[in-house]
Structure formats: C-alpha cells, structure tokens
C-alpha cells in the first residue's frame, strides 16, 4: 500500500506516485575506500562547484552504481562521460554498496547521506567521503496515485510525531549530527 522507507523524491518517480510531505533530507555522495589516492574536496561553499569538482575527480575510475534507485548515474549526468560505470545488480539494497566497494568490485561508489552516516560508523576507518554528486534531495513515503486518502493520513501522522517530539527523538537516535548538514530542513515548518 505504501513505500515507507526513505524514498528519494525524483521527478520520474513523481510522475508515477504520490509522495508524502518530506520526511528526511538527503544528498548523493561519492565514496572511496580509505586507501584510495583520492582526497576529499575542500569545499568551496558553492554546491554546484563542489559537485563539478567531485565529478572531475572520478575521471575514468570504476564507479559502482545502482540503476533505478537514487544511485542511478542517469540522475547525475554520469553516463557517457568516460566513467567506468559498474552496475550493482545483486539486489537493490543500498546497504550492500560499501561491502561491494571494500570487496574491490569498483574503486568508488555512490551513497546517499542517510546510508553514508550509518556506513561511516559501521565501516569506520575503511571508507571516506570524497564530495557531493547531487544537490540536496528529500525523502518521503510514497503511495499509489489512487491512494490520496492514505497519503493524507500519513501526513497527519507525520505532523503529529513532529509536534509531540517523537520525530526529533528518532532523528537524534538514528542519525545524530544530521542537523548540522541540513539545518534548513530541520528548522523549516512543513
């Protein structure tokens, strides 16, 4: 009846689904093994420049991607650019990207911010973030187009848990520190 996991709001998905109010911020990042010669970008304070710098660093290196997800290279202009794209096809579980990277299935991979936060902790000292590949994105629950009432009920639930503090408790428990990366998301009124 619904996709309740963090589901990136992408234009091509919006044509087929109804989305709830945004539930979480995200962004797609380039990640390498800790032993990679690539160094994280310094950051210019200009997101578009940082994305371009990060993309340049990929060069012709092998990049593990997952088509049909938020890690699809089509979403970020990475197809037909000389990058050695390697589609991960064993599953659509984003949690498998870092183990595949560490197993040398590619030199680099893409990760969204929620998974990167968890994987940097899980694989501490074994991976590093090089820089952003996308602008800021938002996650939400998704519903069939013929279920607007279910979406409305979910949005009401989301408003309730934001108002009573449960949402903030869950964010702080599972994604500590996320607020400093996306302060505008957590301070705006939805």
Rosetta silent file (secondary structure, phi, psi, omega in degrees, C-alpha in Angstrom):
SEQUENCE: XXXXXXXXXXXXXXXXXXXXXXXXXXXXXXXXXXXXXXXXXXXXXXXXXXXXXXXXXXXXXXXXXXXXXXXXXXXXXXXXXXXXXXXXXXXXXXXXXXXXXXXXXXXXXXXXXXXXXXXXXXXXXXXXXXXXXXXXXXXXXXXXXXXXXXXXXXXXXXXXXXXXXXXXXXXXXXXXXXXXXXXXXXXXXX
SCORE:     score description
SCORE:     0.000 S_00000001
   1 L     0.000  -23.792  179.695    0.000    0.000    0.000 S_00000001
   2 E  -159.042  159.098  171.533    2.963    2.337    0.512 S_00000001
   3 E  -102.369  110.644 -172.721    6.720    2.628    0.390 S_00000001
   4 E   -98.970  -10.377  176.457    7.610    3.595    3.935 S_00000001
   5 E   -72.686  164.082  174.621   11.404    3.531    3.663 S_00000001
   6 E   -59.154  113.585 -174.610   13.211    6.753    2.854 S_00000001
   7 E  -120.437  113.515 -174.906   12.344    7.057   -0.828 S_00000001
   8 E   -61.075  133.342  176.052   14.075    9.857   -2.710 S_00000001
   9 L   -78.309  110.021  178.725   11.735   12.290   -4.409 S_00000001
  10 L  -123.531  143.413 -176.105   12.821   12.190   -8.049 S_00000001
  11 H   -52.735  -42.643 -177.851   10.901   13.764  -10.949 S_00000001
  12 H   -68.504  -26.393  175.277   10.436   10.493  -12.831 S_00000001
  13 H   -76.480  -35.107 -179.757    9.004    8.874   -9.693 S_00000001
  14 H   -61.878  -25.142  178.720    6.650   11.806   -9.103 S_00000001
  15 L   -71.731  -20.091 -175.526    5.019   11.016  -12.427 S_00000001
  16 L  -113.366  -16.209 -172.230    4.002    7.579  -11.133 S_00000001
  17 E  -132.013  162.341  168.090    3.500    8.011   -7.379 S_00000001
  18 E   -99.028  133.790  177.121    2.040   10.297   -4.733 S_00000001
  19 E  -105.603  148.010  172.411    4.588   11.482   -2.187 S_00000001
  20 L   -75.063  179.936  167.543    4.005   12.421    1.428 S_00000001
  21 L   -59.412  150.697  179.878    5.406   15.565    2.957 S_00000001
  22 L   -56.588  139.353 -178.758    9.208   15.254    3.069 S_00000001
  23 L  -107.788  -22.170 -174.242   10.406   13.019    5.894 S_00000001
  24 E  -164.330  148.389  176.214   14.195   13.401    5.709 S_00000001
  25 E   -86.689  158.246  176.291   16.922   15.281    3.826 S_00000001
  26 E  -154.983 -179.153  177.574   19.472   13.606    1.630 S_00000001
  27 L  -172.148  153.365  176.846   22.134   14.091   -0.992 S_00000001
  28 E  -101.022  133.739 -175.012   24.201   11.670   -3.053 S_00000001
  29 E  -119.739  153.995  171.748   27.894   11.491   -2.233 S_00000001
  30 E   -92.657  129.547 -176.212   30.970    9.964   -3.843 S_00000001
  31 E  -125.731  142.126  178.090   32.640    7.467   -1.511 S_00000001
  32 E  -130.388  163.406  171.067   36.014    5.712   -1.756 S_00000001
  33 E   -66.726  152.056 -178.290   37.920    3.206    0.284 S_00000001
  34 L   -58.600  -27.180 -178.526   40.148    4.778    2.918 S_00000001
  35 L   -85.665    1.927  179.080   43.195    3.587    0.973 S_00000001
  36 L   -65.362  147.206  176.542   42.159    5.444   -2.207 S_00000001
  37 L   -74.781  -15.641  177.494   44.557    8.082   -3.521 S_00000001
  38 L   -68.485  139.035  177.872   41.589   10.457   -3.945 S_00000001
  39 L  -109.875  145.390  177.002   41.324   13.089   -1.263 S_00000001
  40 L   -56.698  143.693  178.028   38.055   14.665   -0.115 S_00000001
  41 L   -66.249  155.739  178.956   37.360   18.006   -1.760 S_00000001
  42 L   -77.636  -30.111 -178.287   37.928   21.052    0.401 S_00000001
  43 L    89.372  128.811 -176.407   34.574   22.574   -0.449 S_00000001
  44 L  -100.851  -11.219 -172.367   34.107   25.999   -1.942 S_00000001
  45 L    88.472   -4.604  177.533   30.881   26.955   -0.206 S_00000001
  46 L  -117.318  108.490 -173.322   29.190   26.722   -3.611 S_00000001
  47 H   -56.909  -42.645 -178.468   27.395   23.399   -4.004 S_00000001
  48 H   -61.476  -42.420  178.131   27.374   23.431   -7.818 S_00000001
  49 H   -65.005  -39.661 -179.854   31.154   23.989   -7.907 S_00000001
  50 H   -65.311  -38.978  178.044   31.679   21.241   -5.320 S_00000001
  51 H   -63.594  -46.652 -179.964   29.599   18.791   -7.376 S_00000001
  52 H   -62.010  -41.837  178.278   31.604   19.586  -10.525 S_00000001
  53 H   -62.984  -42.801  179.507   34.911   19.188   -8.665 S_00000001
  54 H   -62.484  -45.032  179.202   33.781   15.851   -7.239 S_00000001
  55 H   -61.223  -40.332  178.576   32.699   14.599  -10.673 S_00000001
  56 H   -60.487  -35.923 -178.427   36.066   15.612  -12.178 S_00000001
  57 H   -65.735  -25.479  179.710   37.856   13.512   -9.563 S_00000001
  58 H   -62.917  -42.568 -179.920   36.064   10.374  -10.773 S_00000001
  59 L    55.907 -126.388  179.042   37.836   10.613  -14.126 S_00000001
  60 L  -106.867   16.122  179.698   37.879    7.158  -15.692 S_00000001
  61 L   -66.015  160.572  178.180   37.863    5.293  -12.399 S_00000001
  62 E   -80.022  133.559 -175.778   35.357    2.488  -11.846 S_00000001
  63 E  -126.052  119.709  178.222   32.178    3.644  -10.134 S_00000001
  64 E   -81.318  123.924 -177.757   29.685    1.263   -8.533 S_00000001
  65 E  -130.078  165.806  177.777   26.127    2.458   -9.174 S_00000001
  66 L  -131.087  102.684 -177.309   22.629    1.085   -8.689 S_00000001
  67 L   -66.267  148.688  178.793   20.304    1.779  -11.575 S_00000001
  68 L    78.885    8.623  178.637   16.649    2.504  -10.854 S_00000001
  69 L  -128.273 -174.060  175.806   17.468    3.948   -7.413 S_00000001
  70 L   -68.070   -8.365  178.810   18.734    7.261   -6.077 S_00000001
  71 L  -100.644   17.026 -179.632   22.220    5.948   -7.020 S_00000001
  72 L   -74.505  125.954 -177.958   21.379    5.738  -10.733 S_00000001
  73 H   -62.957  -22.227  177.281   24.084    7.506  -12.779 S_00000001
  74 H   -62.524  -29.226 -178.265   21.401    8.861  -15.147 S_00000001
  75 H   -69.602  -18.641 -169.694   20.198   11.127  -12.326 S_00000001
  76 H  -127.424   16.958  177.654   23.555   12.929  -12.122 S_00000001
  77 L    65.304   35.073 -177.819   24.870   13.161  -15.677 S_00000001
  78 L  -100.332   -7.388  178.376   27.437   10.403  -15.208 S_00000001
  79 L   -79.922  146.311  175.999   26.536    8.277  -18.253 S_00000001
  80 L    57.341   38.567  178.842   28.644    8.586  -21.411 S_00000001
  81 L  -119.266    4.756 -177.721   31.292   10.697  -19.672 S_00000001
  82 L    95.441   -8.503  177.485   34.179    8.217  -19.689 S_00000001
  83 L   -70.669  137.738  176.707   33.465    6.968  -16.173 S_00000001
  84 E   -81.535   87.011 -178.009   33.745    3.184  -15.872 S_00000001
  85 E   -78.406  131.973  178.062   30.223    2.585  -14.557 S_00000001
  86 E  -124.811  108.829 -177.208   29.628   -0.747  -12.880 S_00000001
  87 E   -74.908  126.284  173.801   26.014   -1.532  -12.144 S_00000001
  88 L   -83.312  118.757 -173.810   25.407   -3.366   -8.891 S_00000001
  89 L  -121.349    4.363 -177.503   22.750   -5.931   -9.758 S_00000001
  90 L   -70.556  -26.882  177.589   22.807   -8.416   -6.880 S_00000001
  91 L  -167.694 -178.770  173.253   19.994   -6.541   -5.134 S_00000001
  92 L  -112.087   26.377 -179.858   18.503   -3.080   -4.693 S_00000001
  93 L   -91.009  110.032 -178.346   19.698   -2.862   -1.081 S_00000001
  94 H   -61.802  -20.503  179.343   21.835    0.257   -0.699 S_00000001
  95 H   -67.272  -10.669 -178.696   23.433   -1.306    2.394 S_00000001
  96 H   -92.598   -5.283 -175.809   25.411   -3.598    0.071 S_00000001
  97 H   -67.889  -45.391 -178.984   27.294   -0.827   -1.713 S_00000001
  98 H   -67.681  -45.550  175.231   30.099   -0.362    0.827 S_00000001
  99 H   -56.818  -38.468  177.705   30.779   -4.094    1.248 S_00000001
 100 H   -64.821  -40.717  176.125   30.953   -4.350   -2.566 S_00000001
 101 H   -60.684  -47.327 -178.793   33.357   -1.388   -2.628 S_00000001
 102 H   -67.466  -23.281  174.861   35.519   -2.968    0.057 S_00000001
 103 L   -85.134    8.394  175.535   35.468   -6.234   -1.948 S_00000001
 104 L    66.118   32.138  175.132   37.032   -4.225   -4.816 S_00000001
 105 L   -74.110  -16.583  174.464   34.046   -4.508   -7.174 S_00000001
 106 L  -164.003  165.401  179.475   34.844   -0.882   -8.075 S_00000001
 107 L   -80.677  -28.046 -176.784   37.187    1.911   -6.997 S_00000001
 108 E  -138.501  163.678  172.644   34.364    4.262   -5.983 S_00000001
 109 E  -146.058  167.485  172.351   30.676    4.141   -5.177 S_00000001
 110 E  -102.599  146.012  175.111   27.730    6.438   -4.679 S_00000001
 111 E  -144.315  147.084  171.515   25.865    6.631   -1.374 S_00000001
 112 E   -86.437  160.668 -174.081   23.027    8.753   -0.118 S_00000001
 113 H   -56.544  -47.771 -179.369   23.571   10.723    3.075 S_00000001
 114 H   -55.926  -43.942  178.622   21.445    8.512    5.396 S_00000001
 115 H   -69.702  -36.783  178.965   23.377    5.408    4.335 S_00000001
 116 H   -61.669  -41.675  179.035   26.701    7.265    4.404 S_00000001
 117 H   -59.211  -46.774 -179.496   26.112    8.329    8.017 S_00000001
 118 H   -68.921  -41.683 -176.994   25.447    4.750    9.054 S_00000001
 119 H   -71.070  -32.544  176.109   28.217    3.268    6.897 S_00000001
 120 H   -63.263  -31.031  176.466   30.870    5.712    8.126 S_00000001
 121 H   -78.901  -46.993 -177.889   30.139    4.398   11.606 S_00000001
 122 H   -63.841  -39.401 -176.378   29.785    0.742   10.582 S_00000001
 123 L  -112.889   40.551 -176.204   32.931    0.789    8.415 S_00000001
 124 L   -51.446  130.798  178.213   34.913    3.321   10.481 S_00000001
 125 L    80.370   -3.703 -177.567   38.391    3.903    9.080 S_00000001
 126 L  -108.696  -16.011  179.165   37.645    1.889    5.919 S_00000001
 127 E  -135.991  162.441  175.495   35.800    4.441    3.769 S_00000001
 128 E  -146.176  150.068  176.565   35.832    8.182    3.165 S_00000001
 129 E   -89.054  128.965  179.997   33.506   10.686    1.536 S_00000001
 130 E   -88.970  -42.919  179.328   35.104   12.494   -1.401 S_00000001
 131 E   169.651 -178.916 -177.607   32.352   15.023   -2.089 S_00000001
 132 E   -81.429  145.826  174.122   28.792   15.622   -3.331 S_00000001
 133 L  -108.647  -23.699 -178.226   27.412   14.270   -6.586 S_00000001
 134 L  -128.357  168.045  168.375   23.940   15.801   -6.229 S_00000001
 135 L   -75.486 -176.040  178.313   22.232   18.799   -4.814 S_00000001
 136 L   -68.449  141.126  179.965   20.127   18.459   -1.710 S_00000001
 137 E  -125.984  169.619  175.570   17.305   15.959   -2.037 S_00000001
 138 E  -130.159  147.022  175.730   14.368   14.974    0.114 S_00000001
 139 E  -104.672  156.036  178.984   12.993   11.602    1.101 S_00000001
 140 E  -159.123  170.970  169.487    9.335   10.813    1.667 S_00000001
 141 E   -83.056  152.633 -179.209    6.854    7.984    1.851 S_00000001
 142 E  -125.690  149.288 -174.324    5.252    7.062   -1.486 S_00000001
 143 E  -137.194  155.307  173.240    1.756    5.920   -2.334 S_00000001
 144 E   -61.229  153.556 -178.640   -0.144    4.703   -5.399 S_00000001
 145 L   -62.196  -22.896 -179.517   -1.795    7.526   -7.322 S_00000001
 146 L   -93.153   19.190 -178.660   -5.217    6.196   -6.357 S_00000001
 147 L  -124.187   49.656 -179.140   -4.478    6.478   -2.603 S_00000001
 148 H   -65.327  -29.615  178.952   -4.676   10.195   -1.759 S_00000001
 149 H   -69.588  -37.860  176.861   -6.558    9.480    1.483 S_00000001
 150 H   -64.389  -41.126  176.802   -3.823    7.147    2.681 S_00000001
 151 H   -61.924  -43.923  178.851   -1.257    9.851    1.901 S_00000001
 152 H   -60.985  -40.532  178.711   -3.311   12.408    3.833 S_00000001
 153 H   -64.401  -41.025  177.826   -3.492   10.038    6.823 S_00000001
 154 H   -64.020  -44.826  179.603    0.283    9.564    6.714 S_00000001
 155 H   -60.356  -37.917  177.460    0.881   13.320    6.507 S_00000001
 156 H   -64.696  -42.619  177.087   -1.374   13.818    9.542 S_00000001
 157 H   -60.995  -45.030 -179.559    0.623   11.163   11.433 S_00000001
 158 H   -60.815  -42.933  177.554    3.898   12.853   10.413 S_00000001
 159 H   -61.207  -40.292 -179.962    2.639   16.217   11.665 S_00000001
 160 H   -63.093  -47.621 -177.372    1.630   14.597   14.973 S_00000001
 161 H   -72.525  -23.672  173.288    5.006   12.985   15.646 S_00000001
 162 H   -72.159  -40.677 -177.965    6.793   16.210   14.707 S_00000001
 163 H   -68.796  -36.658 -175.832    4.581   18.191   17.081 S_00000001
 164 L   -91.716    0.632  174.861    4.961   15.783   20.018 S_00000001
 165 L    92.004   -7.957 -178.905    8.754   15.371   19.668 S_00000001
 166 H   -63.297  -41.690  179.051    8.822   11.691   18.633 S_00000001
 167 H   -57.042  -49.665 -179.760   10.200   12.572   15.185 S_00000001
 168 H   -61.131  -38.480  177.946   13.105   14.515   16.730 S_00000001
 169 H   -62.285  -41.965  179.640   13.863   11.661   19.129 S_00000001
 170 H   -66.846  -42.456  178.505   14.071    9.195   16.233 S_00000001
 171 H   -60.780  -47.670 -177.923   16.305   11.515   14.186 S_00000001
 172 H   -66.147  -32.601 -179.761   18.665   12.054   17.130 S_00000001
 173 H   -72.518  -46.553 -172.436   18.793    8.341   17.933 S_00000001
 174 H   -96.378  -24.733 -178.400   19.485    7.023   14.424 S_00000001
 175 L  -133.158   58.727 -179.326   21.129    9.968   12.654 S_00000001
 176 L   -60.646  138.927  178.822   22.986   12.017   15.254 S_00000001
 177 L    89.635  -10.396 -176.521   24.647   15.059   13.756 S_00000001
 178 H   -62.413  -29.407 -177.080   22.453   15.181   10.647 S_00000001
 179 H   -62.386  -29.833 -178.707   21.043   18.554   11.670 S_00000001
 180 H   -73.953  -22.271  178.330   24.365   20.307   11.107 S_00000001
 181 H   -85.545  -29.002 -177.458   24.434   19.148    7.470 S_00000001
 182 L  -133.225   56.622 -175.176   20.860   20.106    6.660 S_00000001
 183 H   -60.064  -35.079 -178.088   19.898   22.809    9.184 S_00000001
 184 H   -65.770  -31.711  179.092   17.347   24.395    6.840 S_00000001
 185 H   -66.514  -43.136 -173.424   15.395   21.126    6.550 S_00000001
 186 H   -83.851  -10.558  178.838   15.062   20.697   10.314 S_00000001
 187 H  -103.819  -14.714 -179.099   14.193   24.328   11.071 S_00000001
 188 L   -78.289  156.802  177.365   11.588   24.929    8.380 S_00000001
 189 L   -94.535  118.728  178.720    7.905   24.480    9.021 S_00000001
 190 L   -85.851    0.000    0.000    6.408   21.781    6.732 S_00000001
